[in-house]
mmCIF file of C-alpha atoms in Angstrom:
data_model
loop_
_atom_site.group_PDB
_atom_site.id
_atom_site.type_symbol
_atom_site.label_atom_id
_atom_site.label_comp_id
_atom_site.label_asym_id
_atom_site.label_seq_id
_atom_site.Cartn_x
_atom_site.Cartn_y
_atom_site.Cartn_z
ATOM 1 C CA ASN A 41 66.354 -47.804 -10.396
ATOM 2 C CA ALA A 42 66.541 -49.582 -7.034
ATOM 3 C CA GLY A 43 67.559 -46.640 -4.904
ATOM 4 C CA VAL A 44 68.943 -47.713 -1.490
ATOM 5 C CA THR A 45 69.354 -51.665 -0.994
ATOM 6 C CA GLN A 46 70.121 -53.233 2.061
ATOM 7 C CA THR A 47 71.051 -56.898 2.731
ATOM 8 C CA PRO A 48 69.946 -58.828 5.117
ATOM 9 C CA LYS A 49 66.273 -57.554 6.037
ATOM 10 C CA PHE A 50 66.300 -59.598 9.231
ATOM 11 C CA GLN A 51 69.357 -61.238 11.332
ATOM 12 C CA VAL A 52 70.075 -63.145 14.723
ATOM 13 C CA LEU A 53 73.374 -63.350 15.992
ATOM 14 C CA LYS A 54 74.664 -64.569 19.216
ATOM 15 C CA THR A 55 76.662 -62.386 21.500
ATOM 16 C CA GLY A 56 80.226 -62.991 19.966
ATOM 17 C CA GLN A 57 79.591 -63.806 16.557
ATOM 18 C CA SER A 58 80.181 -61.429 13.682
ATOM 19 C CA MET A 59 78.471 -60.055 10.434
ATOM 20 C CA THR A 60 78.724 -57.634 8.033
ATOM 21 C CA LEU A 61 75.691 -55.685 6.378
ATOM 22 C CA GLN A 62 75.641 -54.861 2.983
ATOM 23 C CA CYS A 63 74.610 -51.382 1.709
ATOM 24 C CA ALA A 64 74.629 -50.406 -2.152
ATOM 25 C CA GLN A 65 73.147 -47.242 -4.212
ATOM 26 C CA ASP A 66 72.513 -46.831 -7.881
ATOM 27 C CA MET A 67 71.890 -42.928 -7.240
ATOM 28 C CA ASN A 68 75.561 -41.992 -8.016
ATOM 29 C CA HIS A 69 75.427 -39.882 -4.501
ATOM 30 C CA ASN A 70 78.798 -39.066 -3.332
ATOM 31 C CA SER A 71 77.768 -39.498 0.739
ATOM 32 C CA MET A 72 76.638 -42.722 2.380
ATOM 33 C CA TYR A 73 75.511 -42.899 6.210
ATOM 34 C CA TRP A 74 75.179 -45.854 8.385
ATOM 35 C CA TYR A 75 72.435 -45.177 11.367
ATOM 36 C CA ARG A 76 70.785 -47.463 14.387
ATOM 37 C CA GLN A 77 67.357 -46.738 15.519
ATOM 38 C CA ASP A 78 66.043 -48.259 18.915
ATOM 39 C CA PRO A 79 62.501 -48.474 19.930
ATOM 40 C CA GLY A 80 60.877 -44.880 20.546
ATOM 41 C CA MET A 81 64.674 -43.570 19.490
ATOM 42 C CA GLY A 82 65.853 -41.224 16.568
ATOM 43 C CA LEU A 83 68.072 -41.668 14.090
ATOM 44 C CA ARG A 84 71.717 -42.045 15.601
ATOM 45 C CA LEU A 85 74.803 -41.791 13.385
ATOM 46 C CA ILE A 86 76.911 -44.694 13.737
ATOM 47 C CA TYR A 87 79.924 -43.637 10.492
ATOM 48 C CA TYR A 88 79.676 -42.698 7.617
ATOM 49 C CA SER A 89 81.582 -41.824 4.308
ATOM 50 C CA ALA A 90 81.524 -38.122 2.199
ATOM 51 C CA SER A 91 83.302 -39.516 -0.825
ATOM 52 C CA GLU A 92 84.422 -42.313 -1.758
ATOM 53 C CA GLY A 93 87.789 -43.608 -0.010
ATOM 54 C CA THR A 94 86.531 -41.716 3.279
ATOM 55 C CA THR A 95 85.034 -42.971 6.460
ATOM 56 C CA ASP A 96 83.935 -41.065 9.309
ATOM 57 C CA LYS A 97 82.728 -41.766 13.019
ATOM 58 C CA GLY A 98 79.074 -40.839 13.699
ATOM 59 C CA GLU A 99 78.167 -40.342 17.132
ATOM 60 C CA VAL A 100 77.914 -44.143 18.366
ATOM 61 C CA PRO A 101 81.029 -45.778 16.250
ATOM 62 C CA ASN A 102 81.886 -47.989 18.992
ATOM 63 C CA GLY A 103 81.583 -51.974 18.050
ATOM 64 C CA TYR A 104 81.495 -50.959 14.584
ATOM 65 C CA ASN A 105 83.512 -50.659 11.185
ATOM 66 C CA VAL A 106 82.957 -49.713 8.103
ATOM 67 C CA SER A 107 83.964 -50.127 4.425
ATOM 68 C CA ARG A 108 83.495 -47.910 1.170
ATOM 69 C CA LEU A 109 84.052 -50.464 -1.410
ATOM 70 C CA ASN A 110 83.341 -48.209 -3.802
ATOM 71 C CA LYS A 111 81.194 -45.463 -4.752
ATOM 72 C CA ARG A 112 77.785 -47.450 -4.727
ATOM 73 C CA GLU A 113 78.659 -49.680 -1.294
ATOM 74 C CA PHE A 114 79.111 -48.964 1.935
ATOM 75 C CA SER A 115 79.499 -52.052 4.350
ATOM 76 C CA LEU A 116 79.108 -52.320 8.303
ATOM 77 C CA ARG A 117 80.717 -54.766 10.162
ATOM 78 C CA LEU A 118 80.021 -56.140 13.923
ATOM 79 C CA GLU A 119 83.447 -57.502 14.897
ATOM 80 C CA SER A 120 82.032 -59.160 18.173
ATOM 81 C CA ALA A 121 78.132 -58.768 18.567
ATOM 82 C CA ALA A 122 76.912 -57.563 21.603
ATOM 83 C CA PRO A 123 73.171 -57.470 23.013
ATOM 84 C CA SER A 124 73.503 -53.675 23.095
ATOM 85 C CA GLN A 125 73.685 -54.006 19.406
ATOM 86 C CA THR A 126 70.293 -55.257 18.585
ATOM 87 C CA SER A 127 68.489 -52.392 17.218
ATOM 88 C CA VAL A 128 67.259 -51.677 13.220
ATOM 89 C CA TYR A 129 70.554 -50.315 10.845
ATOM 90 C CA PHE A 130 69.189 -48.103 8.118
ATOM 91 C CA CYS A 131 71.630 -46.856 5.567
ATOM 92 C CA ALA A 132 71.311 -43.923 3.608
ATOM 93 C CA SER A 133 73.039 -42.000 1.002
ATOM 94 C CA SER A 134 72.782 -38.195 -0.902
ATOM 95 C CA GLU A 135 74.436 -36.233 -3.168
ATOM 96 C CA ALA A 136 76.126 -33.923 -0.294
ATOM 97 C CA SER A 137 76.457 -31.350 -2.430
ATOM 98 C CA GLY A 138 74.819 -28.622 -0.383
ATOM 99 C CA GLY A 139 71.183 -27.514 0.140
ATOM 100 C CA PRO A 140 68.830 -29.757 1.665
ATOM 101 C CA ASP A 141 71.500 -32.603 1.387
ATOM 102 C CA THR A 142 68.057 -34.934 1.069
ATOM 103 C CA GLN A 143 68.886 -38.189 2.219
ATOM 104 C CA TYR A 144 67.249 -41.469 0.911
ATOM 105 C CA PHE A 145 67.692 -44.654 2.947
ATOM 106 C CA GLY A 146 67.137 -47.721 2.716
ATOM 107 C CA PRO A 147 64.357 -50.835 3.884
ATOM 108 C CA GLY A 148 66.904 -50.951 7.369
ATOM 109 C CA THR A 149 68.350 -54.632 8.687
ATOM 110 C CA ARG A 150 66.492 -55.613 11.479
ATOM 111 C CA LEU A 151 69.291 -57.415 13.934
ATOM 112 C CA THR A 152 68.685 -59.490 17.273
ATOM 113 C CA VAL A 153 71.685 -60.200 19.223
ATOM 114 C CA LEU A 154 70.627 -63.054 22.091
ATOM 115 C CA GLY B 739 77.628 -29.819 18.459
ATOM 116 C CA GLN B 740 73.682 -29.808 17.163
ATOM 117 C CA SER B 741 70.499 -30.389 19.391
ATOM 118 C CA LEU B 742 67.570 -30.866 18.181
ATOM 119 C CA GLU B 743 64.379 -30.819 20.727
ATOM 120 C CA GLN B 744 60.773 -31.996 19.595
ATOM 121 C CA PRO B 745 57.444 -33.064 21.450
ATOM 122 C CA SER B 746 57.447 -37.138 21.718
ATOM 123 C CA GLU B 747 53.790 -37.375 20.334
ATOM 124 C CA VAL B 748 51.057 -35.480 19.494
ATOM 125 C CA THR B 749 47.428 -36.941 19.029
ATOM 126 C CA ALA B 750 44.683 -35.314 16.490
ATOM 127 C CA VAL B 751 41.478 -36.299 14.647
ATOM 128 C CA GLU B 752 41.215 -36.705 11.047
ATOM 129 C CA GLY B 753 40.386 -33.740 9.456
ATOM 130 C CA ALA B 754 42.070 -31.494 11.328
ATOM 131 C CA ILE B 755 44.916 -29.696 11.575
ATOM 132 C CA VAL B 756 48.271 -30.349 13.457
ATOM 133 C CA GLN B 757 51.655 -28.659 14.041
ATOM 134 C CA ILE B 758 54.961 -30.367 15.318
ATOM 135 C CA ASN B 759 57.503 -28.062 16.947
ATOM 136 C CA CYS B 760 61.365 -28.305 16.600
ATOM 137 C CA THR B 761 64.129 -26.390 18.321
ATOM 138 C CA TYR B 762 67.634 -26.450 17.966
ATOM 139 C CA GLN B 763 71.135 -25.512 18.598
ATOM 140 C CA THR B 764 73.690 -25.407 16.183
ATOM 141 C CA SER B 765 76.839 -23.973 16.205
ATOM 142 C CA GLY B 766 76.311 -23.613 12.596
ATOM 143 C CA PHE B 767 73.174 -23.600 10.506
ATOM 144 C CA TYR B 768 72.742 -24.791 6.887
ATOM 145 C CA GLY B 769 68.597 -25.400 7.156
ATOM 146 C CA LEU B 770 65.890 -27.346 9.192
ATOM 147 C CA SER B 771 64.757 -30.632 7.140
ATOM 148 C CA TRP B 772 61.765 -33.004 8.322
ATOM 149 C CA TYR B 773 61.398 -36.326 7.406
ATOM 150 C CA GLN B 774 58.365 -39.039 8.133
ATOM 151 C CA GLN B 775 58.631 -42.696 9.522
ATOM 152 C CA HIS B 776 55.766 -45.085 9.166
ATOM 153 C CA ASP B 777 55.958 -48.132 11.406
ATOM 154 C CA GLY B 778 58.528 -50.608 10.516
ATOM 155 C CA GLY B 779 59.455 -48.448 7.211
ATOM 156 C CA ALA B 780 62.398 -46.026 5.805
ATOM 157 C CA PRO B 781 62.336 -42.702 6.680
ATOM 158 C CA THR B 782 61.427 -40.498 3.615
ATOM 159 C CA PHE B 783 62.177 -36.728 3.309
ATOM 160 C CA LEU B 784 59.327 -34.001 3.624
ATOM 161 C CA SER B 785 60.660 -30.488 3.370
ATOM 162 C CA TYR B 786 63.353 -28.704 3.632
ATOM 163 C CA ASN B 787 63.690 -24.629 4.961
ATOM 164 C CA ALA B 788 67.041 -22.706 4.639
ATOM 165 C CA LEU B 789 65.536 -19.286 5.158
ATOM 166 C CA ASP B 790 62.850 -18.049 7.215
ATOM 167 C CA GLY B 791 58.883 -18.385 6.483
ATOM 168 C CA LEU B 792 56.469 -21.225 4.983
ATOM 169 C CA GLU B 793 57.632 -23.897 2.759
ATOM 170 C CA GLU B 794 54.165 -25.025 1.180
ATOM 171 C CA THR B 795 53.962 -29.034 -0.403
ATOM 172 C CA GLY B 796 50.438 -30.533 -0.767
ATOM 173 C CA ARG B 797 48.851 -30.791 2.556
ATOM 174 C CA PHE B 798 52.175 -30.386 4.300
ATOM 175 C CA SER B 799 54.144 -26.969 5.029
ATOM 176 C CA SER B 800 56.849 -26.372 6.823
ATOM 177 C CA PHE B 801 58.173 -23.549 8.370
ATOM 178 C CA LEU B 802 61.237 -21.902 10.193
ATOM 179 C CA SER B 803 62.351 -18.604 12.129
ATOM 180 C CA ARG B 804 66.283 -18.596 12.175
ATOM 181 C CA SER B 805 66.274 -15.984 14.757
ATOM 182 C CA ASP B 806 64.352 -17.883 17.157
ATOM 183 C CA SER B 807 66.043 -20.873 15.999
ATOM 184 C CA TYR B 808 62.862 -22.725 15.533
ATOM 185 C CA GLY B 809 60.475 -24.581 13.302
ATOM 186 C CA TYR B 810 57.401 -26.307 12.576
ATOM 187 C CA LEU B 811 56.064 -28.699 10.459
ATOM 188 C CA LEU B 812 52.351 -27.838 9.632
ATOM 189 C CA LEU B 813 50.137 -31.255 8.335
ATOM 190 C CA GLN B 814 46.460 -30.007 7.437
ATOM 191 C CA GLU B 815 43.401 -31.954 6.230
ATOM 192 C CA LEU B 816 44.862 -35.287 8.273
ATOM 193 C CA GLN B 817 44.598 -38.828 7.369
ATOM 194 C CA MET B 818 44.912 -41.532 8.539
ATOM 195 C CA LYS B 819 47.814 -42.347 6.588
ATOM 196 C CA ASP B 820 49.524 -39.584 8.112
ATOM 197 C CA SER B 821 50.050 -41.096 11.884
ATOM 198 C CA ALA B 822 53.378 -41.971 11.473
ATOM 199 C CA SER B 823 56.654 -40.368 13.281
ATOM 200 C CA TYR B 824 57.878 -37.156 12.284
ATOM 201 C CA PHE B 825 62.069 -36.258 12.553
ATOM 202 C CA CYS B 826 63.570 -32.550 12.152
ATOM 203 C CA ALA B 827 67.075 -32.638 11.220
ATOM 204 C CA VAL B 828 69.706 -30.403 11.115
ATOM 205 C CA ARG B 829 73.240 -29.974 8.998
ATOM 206 C CA GLU B 830 76.544 -30.452 10.921
ATOM 207 C CA GLY B 831 79.245 -30.884 8.482
ATOM 208 C CA GLY B 832 78.772 -33.751 6.499
ATOM 209 C CA LYS B 833 75.800 -35.222 7.891
ATOM 210 C CA LEU B 834 72.337 -34.631 9.682
ATOM 211 C CA ILE B 835 71.315 -34.707 13.292
ATOM 212 C CA PHE B 836 67.669 -36.068 13.581
ATOM 213 C CA GLY B 837 65.648 -34.823 16.504
ATOM 214 C CA GLN B 838 64.259 -37.993 19.107
ATOM 215 C CA GLY B 839 61.276 -37.591 16.476
ATOM 216 C CA THR B 840 57.456 -36.835 17.426
ATOM 217 C CA GLU B 841 54.712 -39.828 16.766
ATOM 218 C CA LEU B 842 51.648 -38.579 15.539
ATOM 219 C CA SER B 843 48.559 -40.569 15.720
ATOM 220 C CA VAL B 844 45.238 -39.494 14.008
ATOM 221 C CA LYS B 845 42.430 -40.329 15.587
ATOM 222 C CA PRO B 846 38.903 -41.292 13.592
#
């Protein structure tokens, strides 16, 4: 099992460009999440999907859109990138069945917006 | 909403014991989790406490006091590889809220 995979690993954009970050999990998890992490900061939730067909805003959704394509895949789109969106983006998934609700993270996408 | 507080950094020597504290404010409590993140890597799950008391997993233990809205992560027999950031997290509905993280530096 690959767990949670993310593409691309690195990306450089110019201000105003758009791009989609891809995430897939092979653990048959119900819930998926997108976080951003800035230097010296914790993980801030952008959007999450509690189950296939649903998405909800997290703490910092402005400037982003998401699509839960199917149970495996959850993509994050930046329509018009801004330098403030320079960050490391992590996708995660969990069973969301109660208890610790352990989240499994992908390796991250390092995005720079010039 | 939820908020969590933890120290921004802690330094300890190899072989020592270190405790990383976390206090939280919640509107509903479902348990306290701990995650580890090495520099440049992805966060990984370490432990979870739903009830008061100590949970032990090898060199790592986690403690919870729900009446004090307080928990800690205890790392024993510190090794250089334990140098990392440690995050506490609480559930809010269908998502986790993370603290800002404690950077642990282990010195020889």
